[in-house]
Amino acid sequence: MYNTILVPIDIAEDQLTDNAIKHAEYLAKISNAKIHLFHSVPDISRFSVSYSYHYDLLSSFAKKAIANSEEELKKVVEKIDLPKDRISFSVAFGSPRDKVLSTAHEIGADLIIVGSRRPDITTHLLGSNASSIVGYANTSVLIVR
């Protein structure tokens, strides 16, 4: 049924992560699929331009943010009950929607599983990131609450 499942996660949102992972793990087991976890670190370039921060400081921040995110993703990987060769992860800077969609394309994902929170009418009863991903994705998207 599925070959590659992309699970974008916010490492600061344990409940969203846990819910999405449970569904991904179940579907990966029955489909013999691979899971790719993804975390998007907010792009600081606009912030840096607005406040004229020094490049070295920003570069240092970027390296630390990526290293910390990768360490957190490694912890999530350890909790998943699948062979480790069927689990991968990546971290990128930028808009969650844009980076999720480009990652889905890069890895050939045939399903994206997204956790959703705090919906309101402006996001069509989904969270803003989930709504945005659904609106622009070229592949199937499963929204988990």
Tab-separated table of N, CA and C in Angstrom:
chain	number	residue	atom	x	y	z
A	1	MET	N	0.824	-1.189	0.000
A	1	MET	CA	0.000	0.000	0.000
A	1	MET	C	0.871	1.255	0.000
A	2	TYR	N	1.751	1.411	0.973
A	2	TYR	CA	2.660	2.555	1.034
A	2	TYR	C	4.095	2.059	1.023
A	3	ASN	N	4.971	2.857	0.429
A	3	ASN	CA	6.396	2.544	0.421
A	3	ASN	C	7.183	3.452	1.346
A	4	THR	N	6.864	4.754	1.314
A	4	THR	CA	7.583	5.737	2.117
A	4	THR	C	6.588	6.697	2.748
A	5	ILE	N	6.626	6.771	4.060
A	5	ILE	CA	5.723	7.631	4.811
A	5	ILE	C	6.542	8.756	5.427
A	6	LEU	N	6.177	9.988	5.109
A	6	LEU	CA	6.832	11.160	5.677
A	6	LEU	C	6.027	11.633	6.882
A	7	VAL	N	6.724	11.827	7.994
A	7	VAL	CA	6.062	12.300	9.212
A	7	VAL	C	6.752	13.586	9.675
A	8	PRO	N	6.201	14.732	9.285
A	8	PRO	CA	6.756	15.989	9.777
A	8	PRO	C	6.346	16.160	11.236
A	9	ILE	N	7.318	16.453	12.078
A	9	ILE	CA	7.003	16.591	13.499
A	9	ILE	C	7.602	17.870	14.057
A	10	ASP	N	6.929	18.370	15.069
A	10	ASP	CA	7.445	19.495	15.844
A	10	ASP	C	7.994	18.868	17.111
A	11	ILE	N	9.303	18.902	17.290
A	11	ILE	CA	9.911	18.213	18.423
A	11	ILE	C	9.485	18.797	19.765
A	12	ALA	N	8.884	19.984	19.741
A	12	ALA	CA	8.396	20.584	20.977
A	12	ALA	C	6.974	20.143	21.313
A	13	GLU	N	6.339	19.400	20.430
A	13	GLU	CA	4.948	18.977	20.607
A	13	GLU	C	4.885	17.464	20.777
A	14	ASP	N	5.134	16.977	21.976
A	14	ASP	CA	5.171	15.538	22.225
A	14	ASP	C	3.877	14.823	21.857
A	15	GLN	N	2.734	15.389	22.212
A	15	GLN	CA	1.465	14.706	21.948
A	15	GLN	C	1.214	14.589	20.446
A	16	LEU	N	1.447	15.660	19.706
A	16	LEU	CA	1.271	15.593	18.249
A	16	LEU	C	2.207	14.564	17.646
A	17	THR	N	3.446	14.584	18.105
A	17	THR	CA	4.444	13.640	17.597
A	17	THR	C	4.021	12.215	17.892
A	18	ASP	N	3.644	11.939	19.127
A	18	ASP	CA	3.250	10.585	19.515
A	18	ASP	C	2.066	10.083	18.696
A	19	ASN	N	1.069	10.937	18.498
A	19	ASN	CA	-0.110	10.527	17.723
A	19	ASN	C	0.248	10.224	16.269
A	20	ALA	N	1.032	11.079	15.661
A	20	ALA	CA	1.424	10.860	14.265
A	20	ALA	C	2.292	9.608	14.139
A	21	ILE	N	3.214	9.424	15.078
A	21	ILE	CA	4.114	8.263	15.038
A	21	ILE	C	3.329	6.958	15.173
A	22	LYS	N	2.343	6.922	16.065
A	22	LYS	CA	1.536	5.705	16.233
A	22	LYS	C	0.891	5.293	14.912
A	23	HIS	N	0.319	6.246	14.216
A	23	HIS	CA	-0.325	5.948	12.940
A	23	HIS	C	0.705	5.543	11.885
A	24	ALA	N	1.808	6.244	11.835
A	24	ALA	CA	2.854	5.917	10.858
A	24	ALA	C	3.416	4.526	11.113
A	25	GLU	N	3.661	4.218	12.371
A	25	GLU	CA	4.206	2.907	12.727
A	25	GLU	C	3.243	1.792	12.315
A	26	TYR	N	1.972	1.962	12.604
A	26	TYR	CA	0.966	0.958	12.239
A	26	TYR	C	0.927	0.758	10.721
A	27	LEU	N	0.840	1.865	9.982
A	27	LEU	CA	0.757	1.762	8.521
A	27	LEU	C	2.043	1.211	7.921
A	28	ALA	N	3.179	1.563	8.496
A	28	ALA	CA	4.460	1.034	7.997
A	28	ALA	C	4.549	-0.466	8.220
A	29	LYS	N	4.044	-0.932	9.349
A	29	LYS	CA	4.083	-2.372	9.633
A	29	LYS	C	3.223	-3.156	8.648
A	30	ILE	N	2.012	-2.679	8.380
A	30	ILE	CA	1.131	-3.444	7.503
A	30	ILE	C	1.490	-3.282	6.027
A	31	SER	N	2.246	-2.234	5.696
A	31	SER	CA	2.629	-1.989	4.308
A	31	SER	C	4.090	-2.305	4.023
A	32	ASN	N	4.834	-2.651	5.074
A	32	ASN	CA	6.274	-2.857	4.941
A	32	ASN	C	6.957	-1.591	4.404
A	33	ALA	N	6.472	-0.445	4.856
A	33	ALA	CA	6.957	0.847	4.382
A	33	ALA	C	8.087	1.375	5.254
A	34	LYS	N	8.759	2.366	4.724
A	34	LYS	CA	9.776	3.102	5.473
A	34	LYS	C	9.141	4.372	6.021
A	35	ILE	N	9.675	4.834	7.143
A	35	ILE	CA	9.220	6.083	7.749
A	35	ILE	C	10.374	7.082	7.697
A	36	HIS	N	10.045	8.292	7.288
A	36	HIS	CA	11.023	9.378	7.318
A	36	HIS	C	10.465	10.486	8.202
A	37	LEU	N	11.150	10.764	9.309
A	37	LEU	CA	10.756	11.844	10.199
A	37	LEU	C	11.409	13.133	9.711
A	38	PHE	N	10.691	14.230	9.834
A	38	PHE	CA	11.219	15.513	9.374
A	38	PHE	C	10.864	16.611	10.373
A	39	HIS	N	11.832	17.478	10.633
A	39	HIS	CA	11.593	18.641	11.491
A	39	HIS	C	12.077	19.889	10.779
A	40	SER	N	11.259	20.917	10.776
A	40	SER	CA	11.606	22.192	10.164
A	40	SER	C	11.962	23.194	11.259
A	41	VAL	N	13.155	23.759	11.156
A	41	VAL	CA	13.594	24.804	12.077
A	41	VAL	C	13.221	26.138	11.431
A	42	PRO	N	12.565	27.026	12.185
A	42	PRO	CA	12.157	28.304	11.578
A	42	PRO	C	13.343	29.040	10.949
A	43	ASP	N	13.087	29.600	9.780
A	43	ASP	CA	14.115	30.346	9.048
A	43	ASP	C	14.386	31.664	9.763
A	44	ILE	N	15.623	31.908	10.069
A	44	ILE	CA	15.980	33.121	10.802
A	44	ILE	C	16.527	34.217	9.897
A	45	SER	N	16.544	33.995	8.596
A	45	SER	CA	17.151	34.977	7.699
A	45	SER	C	16.420	36.314	7.743
A	46	ARG	N	15.095	36.307	7.785
A	46	ARG	CA	14.361	37.576	7.859
A	46	ARG	C	14.660	38.289	9.168
A	47	PHE	N	14.712	37.510	10.232
A	47	PHE	CA	15.031	38.068	11.545
A	47	PHE	C	16.417	38.700	11.521
A	48	SER	N	17.368	37.995	10.948
A	48	SER	CA	18.742	38.470	10.931
A	48	SER	C	18.885	39.744	10.101
A	49	VAL	N	18.183	39.818	8.984
A	49	VAL	CA	18.254	41.016	8.148
A	49	VAL	C	17.611	42.191	8.864
A	50	SER	N	16.486	41.934	9.514
A	50	SER	CA	15.779	43.009	10.207
A	50	SER	C	16.581	43.604	11.354
A	51	TYR	N	17.340	42.759	12.027
A	51	TYR	CA	18.059	43.226	13.205
A	51	TYR	C	19.567	43.276	13.009
A	52	SER	N	20.023	43.078	11.784
A	52	SER	CA	21.448	43.188	11.427
A	52	SER	C	22.364	42.363	12.326
A	53	TYR	N	21.979	41.127	12.595
A	53	TYR	CA	22.827	40.262	13.392
A	53	TYR	C	24.016	39.778	12.577
A	54	HIS	N	25.083	39.539	13.241
A	54	HIS	CA	26.320	39.127	12.603
A	54	HIS	C	26.202	37.705	12.063
A	55	TYR	N	26.767	37.469	10.880
A	55	TYR	CA	26.675	36.171	10.213
A	55	TYR	C	27.231	35.035	11.067
A	56	ASP	N	28.365	35.240	11.715
A	56	ASP	CA	28.973	34.177	12.523
A	56	ASP	C	28.049	33.742	13.656
A	57	LEU	N	27.393	34.703	14.272
A	57	LEU	CA	26.458	34.389	15.349
A	57	LEU	C	25.293	33.562	14.811
A	58	LEU	N	24.767	33.965	13.663
A	58	LEU	CA	23.649	33.234	13.063
A	58	LEU	C	24.065	31.846	12.611
A	59	SER	N	25.253	31.733	12.060
A	59	SER	CA	25.756	30.430	11.632
A	59	SER	C	25.902	29.496	12.819
A	60	SER	N	26.391	30.023	13.924
A	60	SER	CA	26.536	29.238	15.149
A	60	SER	C	25.167	28.776	15.654
A	61	PHE	N	24.201	29.693	15.626
A	61	PHE	CA	22.842	29.353	16.045
A	61	PHE	C	22.280	28.248	15.158
A	62	ALA	N	22.465	28.384	13.848
A	62	ALA	CA	21.930	27.406	12.905
A	62	ALA	C	22.507	26.026	13.168
A	63	LYS	N	23.800	25.948	13.365
A	63	LYS	CA	24.449	24.654	13.622
A	63	LYS	C	23.925	24.027	14.912
A	64	LYS	N	23.769	24.838	15.947
A	64	LYS	CA	23.252	24.327	17.221
A	64	LYS	C	21.800	23.878	17.088
A	65	ALA	N	20.991	24.648	16.362
A	65	ALA	CA	19.575	24.298	16.188
A	65	ALA	C	19.443	22.976	15.442
A	66	ILE	N	20.258	22.782	14.413
A	66	ILE	CA	20.197	21.532	13.651
A	66	ILE	C	20.689	20.370	14.508
A	67	ALA	N	21.795	20.558	15.211
A	67	ALA	CA	22.328	19.484	16.063
A	67	ALA	C	21.326	19.096	17.146
A	68	ASN	N	20.717	20.087	17.795
A	68	ASN	CA	19.721	19.796	18.838
A	68	ASN	C	18.508	19.073	18.261
A	69	SER	N	18.059	19.512	17.098
A	69	SER	CA	16.907	18.869	16.464
A	69	SER	C	17.222	17.434	16.072
A	70	GLU	N	18.414	17.206	15.550
A	70	GLU	CA	18.806	15.840	15.180
A	70	GLU	C	18.885	14.939	16.403
A	71	GLU	N	19.382	15.455	17.508
A	71	GLU	CA	19.433	14.659	18.748
A	71	GLU	C	18.025	14.300	19.221
A	72	GLU	N	17.123	15.238	19.133
A	72	GLU	CA	15.736	14.969	19.532
A	72	GLU	C	15.089	13.945	18.599
A	73	LEU	N	15.368	14.041	17.308
A	73	LEU	CA	14.806	13.073	16.369
A	73	LEU	C	15.372	11.674	16.608
A	74	LYS	N	16.627	11.590	16.998
A	74	LYS	CA	17.212	10.282	17.321
A	74	LYS	C	16.457	9.639	18.490
A	75	LYS	N	16.057	10.436	19.461
A	75	LYS	CA	15.286	9.923	20.602
A	75	LYS	C	13.927	9.403	20.140
A	76	VAL	N	13.311	10.111	19.200
A	76	VAL	CA	12.013	9.678	18.671
A	76	VAL	C	12.179	8.365	17.912
A	77	VAL	N	13.227	8.264	17.113
A	77	VAL	CA	13.495	7.038	16.343
A	77	VAL	C	13.602	5.834	17.266
A	78	GLU	N	14.246	5.995	18.403
A	78	GLU	CA	14.427	4.887	19.345
A	78	GLU	C	13.104	4.330	19.861
A	79	LYS	N	12.065	5.140	19.877
A	79	LYS	CA	10.757	4.718	20.386
A	79	LYS	C	9.921	3.966	19.343
A	80	ILE	N	10.320	4.033	18.091
A	80	ILE	CA	9.530	3.425	17.017
A	80	ILE	C	9.870	1.949	16.896
A	81	ASP	N	8.822	1.131	16.898
A	81	ASP	CA	8.984	-0.322	16.846
A	81	ASP	C	9.040	-0.809	15.397
A	82	LEU	N	10.124	-0.460	14.724
A	82	LEU	CA	10.404	-0.913	13.361
A	82	LEU	C	11.901	-1.143	13.262
A	83	PRO	N	12.337	-1.963	12.325
A	83	PRO	CA	13.781	-2.096	12.116
A	83	PRO	C	14.375	-0.720	11.778
A	84	LYS	N	15.506	-0.422	12.346
A	84	LYS	CA	16.109	0.914	12.194
A	84	LYS	C	16.479	1.231	10.754
A	85	ASP	N	16.663	0.219	9.917
A	85	ASP	CA	16.976	0.497	8.516
A	85	ASP	C	15.739	0.956	7.730
A	86	ARG	N	14.574	0.938	8.375
A	86	ARG	CA	13.343	1.432	7.744
A	86	ARG	C	12.935	2.795	8.285
A	87	ILE	N	13.830	3.420	9.079
A	87	ILE	CA	13.536	4.728	9.658
A	87	ILE	C	14.685	5.677	9.316
A	88	SER	N	14.333	6.846	8.834
A	88	SER	CA	15.326	7.885	8.581
A	88	SER	C	14.760	9.210	9.067
A	89	PHE	N	15.609	10.225	9.088
A	89	PHE	CA	15.133	11.545	9.509
A	89	PHE	C	16.004	12.626	8.889
A	90	SER	N	15.435	13.837	8.873
A	90	SER	CA	16.179	14.999	8.403
A	90	SER	C	15.642	16.256	9.059
A	91	VAL	N	16.468	17.292	9.021
A	91	VAL	CA	16.137	18.602	9.579
A	91	VAL	C	16.495	19.637	8.522
A	92	ALA	N	15.655	20.669	8.389
A	92	ALA	CA	15.953	21.748	7.444
A	92	ALA	C	15.438	23.069	8.002
A	93	PHE	N	16.027	24.146	7.537
A	93	PHE	CA	15.550	25.481	7.880
A	93	PHE	C	14.505	25.918	6.878
A	94	GLY	N	13.471	26.587	7.363
A	94	GLY	CA	12.500	27.181	6.458
A	94	GLY	C	11.072	26.967	6.873
A	95	SER	N	10.185	27.389	6.002
A	95	SER	CA	8.751	27.270	6.209
A	95	SER	C	8.372	25.798	6.320
A	96	PRO	N	7.640	25.408	7.378
A	96	PRO	CA	7.260	24.003	7.507
A	96	PRO	C	6.569	23.460	6.258
A	97	ARG	N	5.619	24.205	5.719
A	97	ARG	CA	4.903	23.711	4.530
A	97	ARG	C	5.856	23.476	3.365
A	98	ASP	N	6.657	24.469	3.042
A	98	ASP	CA	7.546	24.358	1.889
A	98	ASP	C	8.564	23.242	2.069
A	99	LYS	N	9.115	23.127	3.251
A	99	LYS	CA	10.138	22.108	3.497
A	99	LYS	C	9.530	20.711	3.549
A	100	VAL	N	8.347	20.586	4.099
A	100	VAL	CA	7.670	19.274	4.111
A	100	VAL	C	7.390	18.831	2.686
A	101	LEU	N	6.860	19.728	1.878
A	101	LEU	CA	6.520	19.365	0.498
A	101	LEU	C	7.763	19.047	-0.327
A	102	SER	N	8.834	19.803	-0.132
A	102	SER	CA	10.055	19.496	-0.895
A	102	SER	C	10.686	18.193	-0.413
A	103	THR	N	10.620	17.926	0.889
A	103	THR	CA	11.145	16.669	1.419
A	103	THR	C	10.326	15.495	0.896
A	104	ALA	N	9.010	15.645	0.864
A	104	ALA	CA	8.146	14.578	0.331
A	104	ALA	C	8.537	14.246	-1.102
A	105	HIS	N	8.790	15.266	-1.886
A	105	HIS	CA	9.194	15.047	-3.279
A	105	HIS	C	10.563	14.368	-3.354
A	106	GLU	N	11.511	14.855	-2.559
A	106	GLU	CA	12.883	14.322	-2.576
A	106	GLU	C	12.946	12.842	-2.212
A	107	ILE	N	12.157	12.441	-1.221
A	107	ILE	CA	12.235	11.054	-0.750
A	107	ILE	C	11.213	10.149	-1.426
A	108	GLY	N	10.376	10.703	-2.276
A	108	GLY	CA	9.358	9.903	-2.959
A	108	GLY	C	8.263	9.418	-2.032
A	109	ALA	N	7.875	10.247	-1.080
A	109	ALA	CA	6.836	9.850	-0.123
A	109	ALA	C	5.510	9.647	-0.841
A	110	ASP	N	4.817	8.577	-0.472
A	110	ASP	CA	3.490	8.358	-1.026
A	110	ASP	C	2.394	8.597	0.020
A	111	LEU	N	2.810	9.021	1.214
A	111	LEU	CA	1.880	9.431	2.263
A	111	LEU	C	2.605	10.383	3.197
A	112	ILE	N	1.900	11.432	3.591
A	112	ILE	CA	2.394	12.361	4.609
A	112	ILE	C	1.427	12.267	5.778
A	113	ILE	N	1.943	12.024	6.965
A	113	ILE	CA	1.105	11.968	8.165
A	113	ILE	C	1.450	13.172	9.030
A	114	VAL	N	0.445	14.024	9.259
A	114	VAL	CA	0.650	15.274	9.973
A	114	VAL	C	-0.239	15.334	11.203
A	115	GLY	N	0.350	15.713	12.332
A	115	GLY	CA	-0.431	15.984	13.533
A	115	GLY	C	-1.051	17.367	13.413
A	116	SER	N	-2.241	17.529	13.968
A	116	SER	CA	-2.928	18.817	13.898
A	116	SER	C	-3.387	19.227	15.290
A	117	ARG	N	-3.331	20.522	15.529
A	117	ARG	CA	-3.741	21.049	16.838
A	117	ARG	C	-4.420	22.395	16.693
A	118	ARG	N	-5.107	22.791	17.722
A	118	ARG	CA	-5.746	24.092	17.842
A	118	ARG	C	-6.409	24.609	16.569
A	119	PRO	N	-7.333	23.868	16.046
A	119	PRO	CA	-7.990	24.331	14.820
A	119	PRO	C	-8.934	25.499	15.096
A	120	ASP	N	-9.138	26.310	14.094
A	120	ASP	CA	-10.200	27.305	14.139
A	120	ASP	C	-10.748	27.454	12.728
A	121	ILE	N	-11.749	28.270	12.594
A	121	ILE	CA	-12.432	28.365	11.301
A	121	ILE	C	-11.509	28.895	10.212
A	122	THR	N	-10.505	29.699	10.561
A	122	THR	CA	-9.616	30.260	9.540
A	122	THR	C	-8.690	29.213	8.935
A	123	THR	N	-8.510	28.107	9.615
A	123	THR	CA	-7.666	27.047	9.059
A	123	THR	C	-8.513	25.838	8.647
A	124	HIS	N	-9.790	26.074	8.425
A	124	HIS	CA	-10.700	25.031	7.938
A	124	HIS	C	-10.675	23.792	8.833
A	125	LEU	N	-10.668	24.023	10.130
A	125	LEU	CA	-10.734	22.987	11.147
A	125	LEU	C	-9.471	22.113	11.216
A	126	LEU	N	-8.382	22.572	10.658
A	126	LEU	CA	-7.077	21.931	10.798
A	126	LEU	C	-6.134	22.968	11.401
A	127	GLY	N	-5.003	22.528	11.890
A	127	GLY	CA	-3.986	23.478	12.307
A	127	GLY	C	-3.440	24.177	11.073
A	128	SER	N	-2.803	25.318	11.249
A	128	SER	CA	-2.347	26.094	10.096
A	128	SER	C	-1.324	25.347	9.250
A	129	ASN	N	-0.351	24.655	9.875
A	129	ASN	CA	0.623	23.894	9.076
A	129	ASN	C	-0.047	22.731	8.364
A	130	ALA	N	-0.904	22.019	9.075
A	130	ALA	CA	-1.599	20.884	8.460
A	130	ALA	C	-2.455	21.357	7.294
A	131	SER	N	-3.184	22.431	7.490
A	131	SER	CA	-4.042	22.966	6.439
A	131	SER	C	-3.228	23.367	5.222
A	132	SER	N	-2.110	23.991	5.465
A	132	SER	CA	-1.243	24.434	4.375
A	132	SER	C	-0.654	23.250	3.612
A	133	ILE	N	-0.237	22.225	4.323
A	133	ILE	CA	0.318	21.031	3.677
A	133	ILE	C	-0.754	20.346	2.840
A	134	VAL	N	-1.955	20.184	3.388
A	134	VAL	CA	-3.048	19.559	2.649
A	134	VAL	C	-3.355	20.352	1.381
A	135	GLY	N	-3.341	21.666	1.493
A	135	GLY	CA	-3.685	22.515	0.357
A	135	GLY	C	-2.709	22.441	-0.802
A	136	TYR	N	-1.456	22.132	-0.520
A	136	TYR	CA	-0.436	22.167	-1.568
A	136	TYR	C	0.202	20.817	-1.893
A	137	ALA	N	-0.107	19.783	-1.135
A	137	ALA	CA	0.537	18.480	-1.340
A	137	ALA	C	0.106	17.820	-2.637
A	138	ASN	N	1.041	17.113	-3.254
A	138	ASN	CA	0.750	16.335	-4.458
A	138	ASN	C	0.566	14.863	-4.139
A	139	THR	N	0.591	14.525	-2.868
A	139	THR	CA	0.442	13.143	-2.435
A	139	THR	C	-0.621	13.084	-1.343
A	140	SER	N	-1.008	11.902	-0.949
A	140	SER	CA	-2.019	11.748	0.092
A	140	SER	C	-1.494	12.261	1.430
A	141	VAL	N	-2.408	12.868	2.201
A	141	VAL	CA	-2.061	13.395	3.510
A	141	VAL	C	-3.068	12.858	4.519
A	142	LEU	N	-2.548	12.299	5.599
A	142	LEU	CA	-3.385	11.827	6.693
A	142	LEU	C	-3.197	12.784	7.855
A	143	ILE	N	-4.292	13.379	8.329
A	143	ILE	CA	-4.242	14.297	9.460
A	143	ILE	C	-4.642	13.522	10.708
A	144	VAL	N	-3.790	13.638	11.736
A	144	VAL	CA	-3.989	12.889	12.977
A	144	VAL	C	-4.191	13.864	14.124
A	145	ARG	N	-5.171	13.542	14.958
A	145	ARG	CA	-5.387	14.346	16.164
A	145	ARG	C	-5.263	13.470	17.367
